[in-house]
mmCIF file of C-alpha atoms and ligand atoms in Angstrom:
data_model
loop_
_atom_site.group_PDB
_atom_site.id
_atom_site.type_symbol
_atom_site.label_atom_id
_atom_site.label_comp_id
_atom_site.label_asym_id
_atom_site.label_seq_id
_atom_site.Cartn_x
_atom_site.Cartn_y
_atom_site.Cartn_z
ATOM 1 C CA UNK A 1 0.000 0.000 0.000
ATOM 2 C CA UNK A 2 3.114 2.017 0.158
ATOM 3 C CA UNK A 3 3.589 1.999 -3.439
ATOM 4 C CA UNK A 4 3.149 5.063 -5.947
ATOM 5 C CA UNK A 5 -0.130 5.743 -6.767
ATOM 6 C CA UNK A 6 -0.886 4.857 -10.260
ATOM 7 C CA UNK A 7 -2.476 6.682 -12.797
ATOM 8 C CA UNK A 8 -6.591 5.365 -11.908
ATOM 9 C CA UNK A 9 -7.590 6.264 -16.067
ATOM 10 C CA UNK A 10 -4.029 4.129 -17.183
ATOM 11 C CA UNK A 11 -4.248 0.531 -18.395
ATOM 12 C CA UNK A 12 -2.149 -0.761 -15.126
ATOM 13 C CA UNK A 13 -4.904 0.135 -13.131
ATOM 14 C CA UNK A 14 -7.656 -1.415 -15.412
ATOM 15 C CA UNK A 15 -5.904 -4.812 -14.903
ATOM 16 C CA UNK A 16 -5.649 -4.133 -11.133
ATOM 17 C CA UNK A 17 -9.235 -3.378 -10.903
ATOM 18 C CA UNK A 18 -10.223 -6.145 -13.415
ATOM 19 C CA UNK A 19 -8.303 -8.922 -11.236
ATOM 20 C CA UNK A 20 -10.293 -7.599 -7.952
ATOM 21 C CA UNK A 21 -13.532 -7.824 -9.185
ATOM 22 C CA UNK A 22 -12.965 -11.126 -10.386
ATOM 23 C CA UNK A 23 -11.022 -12.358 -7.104
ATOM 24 C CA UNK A 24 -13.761 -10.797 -4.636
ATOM 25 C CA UNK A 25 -16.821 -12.691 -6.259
ATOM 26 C CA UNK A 26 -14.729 -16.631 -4.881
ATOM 27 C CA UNK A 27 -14.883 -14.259 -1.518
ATOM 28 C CA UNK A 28 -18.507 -13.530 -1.406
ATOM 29 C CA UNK A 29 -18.930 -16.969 -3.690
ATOM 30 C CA UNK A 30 -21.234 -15.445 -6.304
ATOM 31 C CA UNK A 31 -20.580 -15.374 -10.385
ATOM 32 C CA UNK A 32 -22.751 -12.315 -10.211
ATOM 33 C CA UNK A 33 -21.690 -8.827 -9.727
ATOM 34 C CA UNK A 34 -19.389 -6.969 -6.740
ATOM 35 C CA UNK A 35 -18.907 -2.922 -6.684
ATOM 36 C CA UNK A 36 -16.283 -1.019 -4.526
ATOM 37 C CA UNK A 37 -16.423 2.116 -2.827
ATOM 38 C CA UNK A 38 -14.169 4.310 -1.671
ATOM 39 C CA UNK A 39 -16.558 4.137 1.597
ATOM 40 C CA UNK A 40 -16.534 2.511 5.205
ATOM 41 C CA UNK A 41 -19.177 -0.105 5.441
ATOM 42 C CA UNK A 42 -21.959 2.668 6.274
ATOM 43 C CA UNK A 43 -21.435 4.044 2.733
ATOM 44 C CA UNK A 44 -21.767 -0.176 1.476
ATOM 45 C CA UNK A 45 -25.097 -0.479 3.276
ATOM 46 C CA UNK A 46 -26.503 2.858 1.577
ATOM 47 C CA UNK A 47 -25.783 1.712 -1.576
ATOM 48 C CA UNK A 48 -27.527 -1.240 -0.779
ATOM 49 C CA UNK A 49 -30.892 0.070 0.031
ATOM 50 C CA UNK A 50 -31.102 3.073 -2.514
ATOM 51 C CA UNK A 51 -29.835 1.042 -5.340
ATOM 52 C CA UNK A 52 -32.928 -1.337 -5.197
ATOM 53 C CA UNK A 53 -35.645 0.580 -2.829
ATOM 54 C CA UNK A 54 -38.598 3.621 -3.555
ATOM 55 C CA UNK A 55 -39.504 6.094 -0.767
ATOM 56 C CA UNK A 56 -42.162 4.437 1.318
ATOM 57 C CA UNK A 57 -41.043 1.061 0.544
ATOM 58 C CA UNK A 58 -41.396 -1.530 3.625
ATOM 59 C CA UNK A 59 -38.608 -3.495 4.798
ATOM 60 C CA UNK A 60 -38.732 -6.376 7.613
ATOM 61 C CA UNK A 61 -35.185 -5.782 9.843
ATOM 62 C CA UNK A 62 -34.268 -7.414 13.437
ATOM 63 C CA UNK A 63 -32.742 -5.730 16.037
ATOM 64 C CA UNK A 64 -30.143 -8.392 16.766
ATOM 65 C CA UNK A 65 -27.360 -5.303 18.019
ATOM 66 C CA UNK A 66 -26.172 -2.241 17.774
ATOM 67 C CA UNK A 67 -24.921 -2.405 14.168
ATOM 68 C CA UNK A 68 -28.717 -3.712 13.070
ATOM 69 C CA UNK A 69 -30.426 -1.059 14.932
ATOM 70 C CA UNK A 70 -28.017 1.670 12.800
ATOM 71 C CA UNK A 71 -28.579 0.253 9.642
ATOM 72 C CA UNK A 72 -32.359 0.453 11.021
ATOM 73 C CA UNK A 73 -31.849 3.984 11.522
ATOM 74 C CA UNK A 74 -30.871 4.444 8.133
ATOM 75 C CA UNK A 75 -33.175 2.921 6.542
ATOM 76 C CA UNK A 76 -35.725 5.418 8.104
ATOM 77 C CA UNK A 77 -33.743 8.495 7.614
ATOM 78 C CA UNK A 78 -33.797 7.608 4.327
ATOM 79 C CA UNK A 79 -37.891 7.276 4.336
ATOM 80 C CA UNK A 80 -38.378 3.273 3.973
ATOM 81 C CA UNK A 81 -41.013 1.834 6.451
ATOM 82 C CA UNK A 82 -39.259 -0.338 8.675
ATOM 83 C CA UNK A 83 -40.904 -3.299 10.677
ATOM 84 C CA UNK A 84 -38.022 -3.574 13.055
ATOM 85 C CA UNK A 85 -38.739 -7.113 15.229
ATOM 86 C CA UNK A 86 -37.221 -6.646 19.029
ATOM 87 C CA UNK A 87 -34.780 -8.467 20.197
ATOM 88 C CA UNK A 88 -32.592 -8.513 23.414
ATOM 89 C CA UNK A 89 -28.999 -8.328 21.784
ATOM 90 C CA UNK A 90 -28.343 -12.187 22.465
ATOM 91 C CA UNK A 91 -29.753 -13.831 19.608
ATOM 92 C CA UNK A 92 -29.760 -13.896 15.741
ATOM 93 C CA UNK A 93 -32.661 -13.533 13.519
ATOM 94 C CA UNK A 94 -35.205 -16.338 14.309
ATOM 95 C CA UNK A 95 -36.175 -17.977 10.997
ATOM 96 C CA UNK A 96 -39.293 -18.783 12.487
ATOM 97 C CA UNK A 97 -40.282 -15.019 12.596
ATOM 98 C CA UNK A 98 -39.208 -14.324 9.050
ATOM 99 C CA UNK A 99 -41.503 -17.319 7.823
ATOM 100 C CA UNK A 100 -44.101 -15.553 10.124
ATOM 101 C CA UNK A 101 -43.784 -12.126 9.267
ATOM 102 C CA UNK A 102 -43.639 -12.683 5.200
ATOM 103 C CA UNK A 103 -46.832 -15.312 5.600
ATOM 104 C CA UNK A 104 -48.571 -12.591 7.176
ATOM 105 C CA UNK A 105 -47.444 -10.070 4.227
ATOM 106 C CA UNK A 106 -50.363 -11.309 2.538
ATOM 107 C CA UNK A 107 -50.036 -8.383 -0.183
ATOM 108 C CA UNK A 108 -46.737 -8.736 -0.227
ATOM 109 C CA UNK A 109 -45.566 -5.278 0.774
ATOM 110 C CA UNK A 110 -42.322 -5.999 2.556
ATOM 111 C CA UNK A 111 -39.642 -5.322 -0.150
ATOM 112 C CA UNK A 112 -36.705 -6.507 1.483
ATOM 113 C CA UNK A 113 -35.014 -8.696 4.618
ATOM 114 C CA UNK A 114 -32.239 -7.180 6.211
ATOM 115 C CA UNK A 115 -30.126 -9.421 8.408
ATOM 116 C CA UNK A 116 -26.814 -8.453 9.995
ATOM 117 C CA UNK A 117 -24.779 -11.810 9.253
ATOM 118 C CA UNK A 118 -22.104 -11.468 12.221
ATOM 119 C CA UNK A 119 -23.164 -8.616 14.923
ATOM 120 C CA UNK A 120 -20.301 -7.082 15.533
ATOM 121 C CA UNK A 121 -21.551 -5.450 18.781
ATOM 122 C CA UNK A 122 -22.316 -8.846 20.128
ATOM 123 C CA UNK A 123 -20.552 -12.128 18.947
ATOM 124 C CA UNK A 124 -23.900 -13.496 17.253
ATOM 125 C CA UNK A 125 -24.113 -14.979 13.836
ATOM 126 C CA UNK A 126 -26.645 -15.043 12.534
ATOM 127 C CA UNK A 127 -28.112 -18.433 10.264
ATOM 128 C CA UNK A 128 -28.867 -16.595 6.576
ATOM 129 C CA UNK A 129 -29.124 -20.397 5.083
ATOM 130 C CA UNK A 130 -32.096 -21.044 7.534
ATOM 131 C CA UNK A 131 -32.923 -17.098 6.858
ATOM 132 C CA UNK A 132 -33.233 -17.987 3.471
ATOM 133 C CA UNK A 133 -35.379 -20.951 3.800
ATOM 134 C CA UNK A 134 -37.968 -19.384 5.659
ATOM 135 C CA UNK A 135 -38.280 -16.816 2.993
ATOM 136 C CA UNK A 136 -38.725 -19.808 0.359
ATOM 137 C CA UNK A 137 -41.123 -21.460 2.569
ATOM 138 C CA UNK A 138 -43.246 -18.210 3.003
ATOM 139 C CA UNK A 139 -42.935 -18.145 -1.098
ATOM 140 C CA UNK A 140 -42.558 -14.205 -0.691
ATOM 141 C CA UNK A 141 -40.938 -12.473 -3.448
ATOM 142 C CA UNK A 142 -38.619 -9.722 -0.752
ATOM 143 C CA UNK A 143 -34.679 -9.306 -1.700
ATOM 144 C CA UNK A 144 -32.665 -10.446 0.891
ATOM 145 C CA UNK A 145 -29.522 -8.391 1.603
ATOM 146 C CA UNK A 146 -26.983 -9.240 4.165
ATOM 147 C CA UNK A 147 -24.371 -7.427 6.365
ATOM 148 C CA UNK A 148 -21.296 -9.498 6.332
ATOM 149 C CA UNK A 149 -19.076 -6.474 7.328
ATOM 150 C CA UNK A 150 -17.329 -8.796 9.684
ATOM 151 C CA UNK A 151 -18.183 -12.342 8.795
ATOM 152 C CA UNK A 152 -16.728 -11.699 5.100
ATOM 153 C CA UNK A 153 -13.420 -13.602 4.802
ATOM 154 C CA UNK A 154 -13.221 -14.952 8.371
ATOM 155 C CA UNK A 155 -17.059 -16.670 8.743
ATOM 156 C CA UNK A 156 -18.924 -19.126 5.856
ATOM 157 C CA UNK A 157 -20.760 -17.359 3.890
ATOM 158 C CA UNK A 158 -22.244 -17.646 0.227
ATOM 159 C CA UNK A 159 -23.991 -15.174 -1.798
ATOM 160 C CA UNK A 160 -25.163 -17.139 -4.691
ATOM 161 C CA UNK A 161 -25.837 -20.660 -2.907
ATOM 162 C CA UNK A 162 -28.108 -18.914 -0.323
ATOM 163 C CA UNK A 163 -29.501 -16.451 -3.238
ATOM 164 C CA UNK A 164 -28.536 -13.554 -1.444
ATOM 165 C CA UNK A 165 -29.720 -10.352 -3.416
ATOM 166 C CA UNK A 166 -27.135 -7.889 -2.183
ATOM 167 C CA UNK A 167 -24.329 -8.600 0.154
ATOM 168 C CA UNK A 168 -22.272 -5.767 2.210
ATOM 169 C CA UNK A 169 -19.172 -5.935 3.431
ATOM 170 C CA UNK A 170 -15.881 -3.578 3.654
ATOM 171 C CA UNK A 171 -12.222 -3.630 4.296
ATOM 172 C CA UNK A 172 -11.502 -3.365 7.575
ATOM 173 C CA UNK A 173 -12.281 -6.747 9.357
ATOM 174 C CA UNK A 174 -11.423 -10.153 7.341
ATOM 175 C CA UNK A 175 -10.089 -8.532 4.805
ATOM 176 C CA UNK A 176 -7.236 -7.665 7.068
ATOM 177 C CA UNK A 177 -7.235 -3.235 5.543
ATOM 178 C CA UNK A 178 -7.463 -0.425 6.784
ATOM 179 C CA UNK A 179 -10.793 1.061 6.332
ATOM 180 C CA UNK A 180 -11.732 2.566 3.271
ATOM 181 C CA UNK A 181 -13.414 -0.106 0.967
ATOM 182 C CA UNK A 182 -17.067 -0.289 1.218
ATOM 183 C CA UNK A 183 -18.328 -3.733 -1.284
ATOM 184 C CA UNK A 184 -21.688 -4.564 -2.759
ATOM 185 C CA UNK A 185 -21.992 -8.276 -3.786
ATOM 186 C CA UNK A 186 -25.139 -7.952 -6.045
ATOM 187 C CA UNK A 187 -27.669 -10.814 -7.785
ATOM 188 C CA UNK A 188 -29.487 -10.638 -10.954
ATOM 189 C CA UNK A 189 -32.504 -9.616 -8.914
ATOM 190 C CA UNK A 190 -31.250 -7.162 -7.544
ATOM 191 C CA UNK A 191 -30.055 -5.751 -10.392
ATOM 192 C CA UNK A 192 -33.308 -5.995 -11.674
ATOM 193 C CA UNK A 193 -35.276 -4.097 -8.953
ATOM 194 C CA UNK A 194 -32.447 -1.327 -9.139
ATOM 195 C CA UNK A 195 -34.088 -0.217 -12.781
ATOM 196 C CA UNK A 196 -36.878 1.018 -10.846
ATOM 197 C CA UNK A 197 -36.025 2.195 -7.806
ATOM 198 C CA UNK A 198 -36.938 5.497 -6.871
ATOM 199 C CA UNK A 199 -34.525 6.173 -3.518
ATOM 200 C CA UNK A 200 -32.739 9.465 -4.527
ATOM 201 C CA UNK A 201 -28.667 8.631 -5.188
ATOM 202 C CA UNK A 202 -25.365 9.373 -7.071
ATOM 203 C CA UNK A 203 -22.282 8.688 -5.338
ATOM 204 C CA UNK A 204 -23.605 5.315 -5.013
ATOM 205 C CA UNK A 205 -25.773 4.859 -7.876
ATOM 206 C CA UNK A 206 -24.662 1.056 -9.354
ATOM 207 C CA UNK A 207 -25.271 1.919 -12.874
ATOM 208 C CA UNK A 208 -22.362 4.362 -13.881
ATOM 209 C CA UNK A 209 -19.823 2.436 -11.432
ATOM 210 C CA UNK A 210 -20.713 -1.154 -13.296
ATOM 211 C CA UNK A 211 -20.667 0.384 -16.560
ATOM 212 C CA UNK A 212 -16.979 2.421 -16.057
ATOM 213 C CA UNK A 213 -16.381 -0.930 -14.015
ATOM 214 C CA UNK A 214 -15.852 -3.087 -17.635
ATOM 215 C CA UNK A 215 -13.367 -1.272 -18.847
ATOM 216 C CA UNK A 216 -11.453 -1.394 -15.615
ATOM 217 C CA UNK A 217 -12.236 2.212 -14.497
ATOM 218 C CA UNK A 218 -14.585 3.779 -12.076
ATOM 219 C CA UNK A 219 -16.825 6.979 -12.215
ATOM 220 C CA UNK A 220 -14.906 8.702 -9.392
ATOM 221 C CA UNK A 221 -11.159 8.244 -8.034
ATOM 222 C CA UNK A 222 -11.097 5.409 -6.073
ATOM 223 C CA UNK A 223 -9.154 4.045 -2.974
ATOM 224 C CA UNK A 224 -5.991 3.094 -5.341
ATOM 225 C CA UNK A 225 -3.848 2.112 -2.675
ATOM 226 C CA UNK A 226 -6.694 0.183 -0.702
ATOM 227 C CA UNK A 227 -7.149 -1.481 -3.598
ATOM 228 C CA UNK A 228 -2.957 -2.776 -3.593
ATOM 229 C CA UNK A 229 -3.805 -3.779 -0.535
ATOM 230 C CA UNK A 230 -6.600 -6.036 -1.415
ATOM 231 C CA UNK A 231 -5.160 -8.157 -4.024
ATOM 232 C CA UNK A 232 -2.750 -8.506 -1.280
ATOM 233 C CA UNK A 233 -4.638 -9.794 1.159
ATOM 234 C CA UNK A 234 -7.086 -11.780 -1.025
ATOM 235 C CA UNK A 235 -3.894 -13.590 -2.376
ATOM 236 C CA UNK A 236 -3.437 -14.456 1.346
ATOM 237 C CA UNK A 237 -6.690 -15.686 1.318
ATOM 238 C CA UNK A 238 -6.207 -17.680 -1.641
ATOM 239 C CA UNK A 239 -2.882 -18.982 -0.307
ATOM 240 C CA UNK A 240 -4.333 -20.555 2.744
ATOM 241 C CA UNK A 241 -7.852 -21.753 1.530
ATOM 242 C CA UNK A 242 -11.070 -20.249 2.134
ATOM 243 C CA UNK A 243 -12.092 -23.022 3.993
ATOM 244 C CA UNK A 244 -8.934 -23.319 6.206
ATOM 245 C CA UNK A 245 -9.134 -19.756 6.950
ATOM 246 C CA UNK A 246 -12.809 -20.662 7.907
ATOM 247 C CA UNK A 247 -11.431 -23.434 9.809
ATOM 248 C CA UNK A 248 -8.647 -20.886 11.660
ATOM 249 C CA UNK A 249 -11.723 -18.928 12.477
ATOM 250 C CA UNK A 250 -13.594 -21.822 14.469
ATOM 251 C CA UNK A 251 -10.389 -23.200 16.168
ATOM 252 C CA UNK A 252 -9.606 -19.779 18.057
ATOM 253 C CA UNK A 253 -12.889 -18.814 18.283
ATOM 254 C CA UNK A 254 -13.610 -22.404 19.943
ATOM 255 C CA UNK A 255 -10.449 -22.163 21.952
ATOM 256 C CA UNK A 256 -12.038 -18.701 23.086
ATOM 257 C CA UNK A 257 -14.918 -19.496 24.102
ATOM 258 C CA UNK A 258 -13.293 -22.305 26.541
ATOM 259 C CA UNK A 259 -11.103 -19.931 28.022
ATOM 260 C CA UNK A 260 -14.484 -17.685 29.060
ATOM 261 C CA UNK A 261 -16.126 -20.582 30.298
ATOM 262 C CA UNK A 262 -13.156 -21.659 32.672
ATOM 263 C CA UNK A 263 -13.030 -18.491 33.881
ATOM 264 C CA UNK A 264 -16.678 -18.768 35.057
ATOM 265 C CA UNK A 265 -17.752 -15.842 32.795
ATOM 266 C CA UNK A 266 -20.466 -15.911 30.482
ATOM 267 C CA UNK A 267 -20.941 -15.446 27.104
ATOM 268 C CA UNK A 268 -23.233 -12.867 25.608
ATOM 269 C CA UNK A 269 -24.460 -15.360 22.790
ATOM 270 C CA UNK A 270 -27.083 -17.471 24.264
ATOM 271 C CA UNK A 271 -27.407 -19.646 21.331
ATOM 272 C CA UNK A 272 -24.065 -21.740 20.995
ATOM 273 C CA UNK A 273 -25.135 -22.554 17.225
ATOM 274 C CA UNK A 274 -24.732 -19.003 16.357
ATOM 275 C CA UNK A 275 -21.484 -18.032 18.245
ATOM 276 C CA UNK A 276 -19.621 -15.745 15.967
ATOM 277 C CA UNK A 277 -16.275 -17.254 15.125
ATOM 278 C CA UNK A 278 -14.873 -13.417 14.872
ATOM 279 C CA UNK A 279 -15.336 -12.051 17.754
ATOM 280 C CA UNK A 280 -16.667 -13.396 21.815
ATOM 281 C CA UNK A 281 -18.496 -10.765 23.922
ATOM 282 C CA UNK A 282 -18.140 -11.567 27.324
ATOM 283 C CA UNK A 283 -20.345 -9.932 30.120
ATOM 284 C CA UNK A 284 -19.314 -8.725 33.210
ATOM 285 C CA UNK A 285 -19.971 -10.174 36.746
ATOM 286 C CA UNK A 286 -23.035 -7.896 38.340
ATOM 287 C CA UNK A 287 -21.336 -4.836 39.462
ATOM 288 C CA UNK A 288 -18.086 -4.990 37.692
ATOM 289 C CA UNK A 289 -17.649 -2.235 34.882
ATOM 290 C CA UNK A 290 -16.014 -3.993 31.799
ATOM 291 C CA UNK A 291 -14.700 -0.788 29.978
ATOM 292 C CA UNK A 292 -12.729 -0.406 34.035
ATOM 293 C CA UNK A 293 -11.325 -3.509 32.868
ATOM 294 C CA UNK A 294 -10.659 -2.517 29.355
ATOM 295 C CA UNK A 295 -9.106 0.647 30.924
ATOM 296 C CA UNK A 296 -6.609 -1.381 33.202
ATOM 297 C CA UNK A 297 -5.875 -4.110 30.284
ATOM 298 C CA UNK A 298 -5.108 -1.161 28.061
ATOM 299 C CA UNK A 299 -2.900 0.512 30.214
ATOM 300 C CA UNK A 300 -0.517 -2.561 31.421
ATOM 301 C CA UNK A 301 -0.572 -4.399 28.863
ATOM 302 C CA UNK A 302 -1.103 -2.442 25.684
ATOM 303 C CA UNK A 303 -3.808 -4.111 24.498
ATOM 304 C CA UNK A 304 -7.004 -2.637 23.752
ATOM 305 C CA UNK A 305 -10.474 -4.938 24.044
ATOM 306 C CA UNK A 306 -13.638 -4.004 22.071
ATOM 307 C CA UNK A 307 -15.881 -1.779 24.144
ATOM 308 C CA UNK A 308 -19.599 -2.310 24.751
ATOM 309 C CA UNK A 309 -21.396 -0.454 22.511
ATOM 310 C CA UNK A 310 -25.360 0.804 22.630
ATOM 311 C CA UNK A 311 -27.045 -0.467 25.951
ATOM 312 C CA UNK A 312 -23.865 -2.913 26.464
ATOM 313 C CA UNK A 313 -21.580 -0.165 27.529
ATOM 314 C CA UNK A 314 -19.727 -1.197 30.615
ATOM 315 C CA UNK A 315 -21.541 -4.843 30.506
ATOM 316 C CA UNK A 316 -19.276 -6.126 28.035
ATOM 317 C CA UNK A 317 -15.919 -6.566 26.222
ATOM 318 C CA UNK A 318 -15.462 -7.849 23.199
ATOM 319 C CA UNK A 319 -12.366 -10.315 22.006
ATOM 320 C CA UNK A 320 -11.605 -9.931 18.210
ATOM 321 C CA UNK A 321 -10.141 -13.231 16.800
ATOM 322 C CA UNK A 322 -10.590 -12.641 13.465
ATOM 323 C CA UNK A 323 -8.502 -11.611 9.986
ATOM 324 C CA UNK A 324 -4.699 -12.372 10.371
ATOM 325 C CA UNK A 325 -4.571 -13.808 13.399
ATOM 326 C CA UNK A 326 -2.918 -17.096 15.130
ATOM 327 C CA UNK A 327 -2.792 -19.612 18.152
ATOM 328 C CA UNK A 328 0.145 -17.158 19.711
ATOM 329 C CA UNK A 329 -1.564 -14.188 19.317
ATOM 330 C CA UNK A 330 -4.777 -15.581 20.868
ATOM 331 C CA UNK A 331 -2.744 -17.251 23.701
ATOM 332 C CA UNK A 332 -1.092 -13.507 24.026
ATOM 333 C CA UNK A 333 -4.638 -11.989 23.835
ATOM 334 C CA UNK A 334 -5.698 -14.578 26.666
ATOM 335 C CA UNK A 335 -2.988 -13.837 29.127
ATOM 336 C CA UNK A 336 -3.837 -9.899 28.896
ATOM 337 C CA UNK A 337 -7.091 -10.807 29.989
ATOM 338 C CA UNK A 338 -6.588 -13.279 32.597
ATOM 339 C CA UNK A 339 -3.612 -11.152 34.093
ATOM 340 C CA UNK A 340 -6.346 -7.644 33.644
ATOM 341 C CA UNK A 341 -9.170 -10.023 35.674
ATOM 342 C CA UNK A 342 -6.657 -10.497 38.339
ATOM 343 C CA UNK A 343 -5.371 -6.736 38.703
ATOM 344 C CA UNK A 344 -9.073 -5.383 38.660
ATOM 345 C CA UNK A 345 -10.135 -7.778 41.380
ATOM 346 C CA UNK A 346 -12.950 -9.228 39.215
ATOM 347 C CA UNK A 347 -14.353 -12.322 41.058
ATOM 348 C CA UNK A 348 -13.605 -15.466 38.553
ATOM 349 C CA UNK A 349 -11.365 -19.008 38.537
ATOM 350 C CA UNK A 350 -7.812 -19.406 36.917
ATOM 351 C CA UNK A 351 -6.961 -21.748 34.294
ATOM 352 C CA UNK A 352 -8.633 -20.212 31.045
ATOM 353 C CA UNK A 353 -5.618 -19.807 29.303
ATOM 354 C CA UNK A 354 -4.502 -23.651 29.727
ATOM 355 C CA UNK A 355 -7.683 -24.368 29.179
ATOM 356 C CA UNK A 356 -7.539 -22.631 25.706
ATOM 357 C CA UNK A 357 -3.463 -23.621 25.043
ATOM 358 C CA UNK A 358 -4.714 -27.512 25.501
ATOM 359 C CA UNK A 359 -7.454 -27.354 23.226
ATOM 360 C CA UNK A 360 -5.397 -25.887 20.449
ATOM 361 C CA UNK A 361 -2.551 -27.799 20.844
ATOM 362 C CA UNK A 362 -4.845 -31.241 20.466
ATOM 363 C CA UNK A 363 -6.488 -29.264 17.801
ATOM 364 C CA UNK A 364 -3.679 -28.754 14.815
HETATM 365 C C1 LIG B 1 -21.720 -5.449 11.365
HETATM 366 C C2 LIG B 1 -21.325 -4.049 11.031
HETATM 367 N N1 LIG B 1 -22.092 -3.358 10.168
HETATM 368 C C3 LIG B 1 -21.795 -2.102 9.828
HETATM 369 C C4 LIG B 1 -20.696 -1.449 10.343
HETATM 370 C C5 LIG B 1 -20.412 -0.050 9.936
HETATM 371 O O1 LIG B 1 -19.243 -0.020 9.175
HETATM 372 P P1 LIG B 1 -18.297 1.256 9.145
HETATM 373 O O2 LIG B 1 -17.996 1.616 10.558
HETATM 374 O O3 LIG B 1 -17.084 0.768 8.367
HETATM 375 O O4 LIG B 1 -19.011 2.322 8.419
HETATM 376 C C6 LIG B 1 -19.872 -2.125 11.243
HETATM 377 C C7 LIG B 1 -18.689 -1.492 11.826
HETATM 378 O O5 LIG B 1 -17.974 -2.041 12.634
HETATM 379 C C8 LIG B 1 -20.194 -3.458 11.585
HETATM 380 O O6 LIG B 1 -19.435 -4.144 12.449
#
């Protein structure tokens, strides 16, 4: 990423950008369409709903976490009628509610399902495949777009096989960047409803940036060195195996989750089939304040937990274990928190780090 920036209207950068857009789609798994932005993820999930939605449309989203209630908040500012299903922050969609909510759309006004595929703000993954089913069983027409802002590259996921109509993601998580890229995985259908939707845009209007797109350009100047840094990490990607970097994902997040549980904390996931394999949020003992914690971990040991965010701050702390990451830096990550539980006199039992050493060291 240190390199020169290139000319972004020469024929090296065509190639570049031709190579990306072919590389991404094995990283959402679609033959169908992906767009970049120069954008954080926000920018990814307003392209997603005014590229295929009209003012007034209805939408059915769940209010799994903090990052589903923003894009929730979005999607009203930007004057779509949103059914927003409660939730208590510990769960994933139910599929059992979509099935509900689209039988009883007996006019078939909802024009889209938004699910959040890996809440960020609380460890939960959410099961799109069963998401999907629902919808097929309810036989309702609605797209179905996804957040995968931090499930892409670290968490299965497949755009096509699940018929996902627009997938979001961005740079910043598994794809190991800085922040900066904002991605739109996008089906046929989705194409489709974008020739008549009515949601005022430009910046992010698909049309001009697939058509400058063939020829390897875009319609604005784009993240150039961002994008050296992608075909950098997606040939990491590629080097390891999608599937063993999936695999990485489950071991630590599995070794992880052991550690918690030894040290008599809980997890904020109630459901252990949709424990996110990127991240663990772990809540605090009644009357301990986790960002104290976070404070005192930071301080000593350099090392700076994810904070509770929404209604979770001071409940919870978060442990990232996803992107370019390995058995020594988890152990590492472990320690900091064991040796932060001790100095901040939080009430728990020893022995999560051997706990978590053992099971990856009979797990290789
Ligand atoms: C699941 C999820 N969605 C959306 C966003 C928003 O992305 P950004 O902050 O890059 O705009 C985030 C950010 O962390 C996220 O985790």
């Amino acid at each position: 990423m240190a390199e020169p920036t290139i000319d972004h209207r020469g024929p090296e950068f065509a190639k570049l950008t031709h190579e990306l857009l072919n590389d991404l789609k094995q990283i959402f798994k679609t033959s169908g369409t992906v767009v970049i932005y120069p954008s954080s993820g926000t920018g990814a999930w307003e392209a997603s709903l005014v590229n295929t939605l009209s003012p007034g449309d209805k939408v059915l989203m769940f209010e799994t976490g903090y990052f589903a209630t923003l894009w929730r908040n979005m999607a009203v500012k930007l004057g779509l009628d949103v059914d927003f299903v409660p939730g208590d922050w510990r769960q994933g969609v139910d599929p059992a509610m979509v099935e509900e909510k689209l039988i009883e759309d007996k006019k078939q006004n909802i024009k889209a399902v938004m699910i959040v595929h890996n809440e960020t703000s609380t460890g939960v993954t959410s099961r799109v495949n069963e998401a999907r089913k629902a919808m097929d069983r309810a036989g309702h027409p609605a797209l179905l777009m996804v957040d995968t802002i931090s499930s892409l590259g670290s968490i299965n996921y497949r755009h096509d096989e699940w018929r996902v109509d627009v997938t979001i993601g961005c740079s910043q998580k598994g794809l190991m960047l800085p922040p900066g890229l904002g991605l739109n995985a996008i089906s046929d259908k989705a194409l489709k409803a974008s020739k008549s939707a009515r949601l005022p845009k430009s910046y992010w209007d698909w049309e001009p940036m697939i058509n400058d797109n063939k020829s390897g350009f875009f319609p604005y100047t784009p993240s150039t060195n961002l994008l050296y840094g992608l075909r950098e990490s997606l040939s990491m990607l590629f080097g390891e195996g999608l599937e063993n970097v999936f695999a990485r994902h489950l071991r630590l997040a599995e070794a992880t989750r052991r550690a918690v549980k030894t040290w008599g904390l809980e997890i904020l996931c109630m459901t252990p089939e949709e424990y996110s394999n990127s991240l663990t949020a772990v809540l605090m003992p009644n009357g301990y304040n986790a960002d104290k914690l976070r404070e005192i971990i930071l301080k000593k040991f350099n090392m700076s937990l994810g904070t509770g965010l929404g209604k979770l701050k001071g409940k919870i702390f978060r442990i990232g274990h996803l992107g370019d990451f390995n058995e020594l830096m988890l152990a590492g990550t472990l320690c900091g928190i064991e040796m932060g539980l001790v100095l901040s006199n939080v009430p728990f039992s020893k022995g999560g780090v051997t706990e978590a050493i053992d099971y990856l060291s009979a797990h290789q």
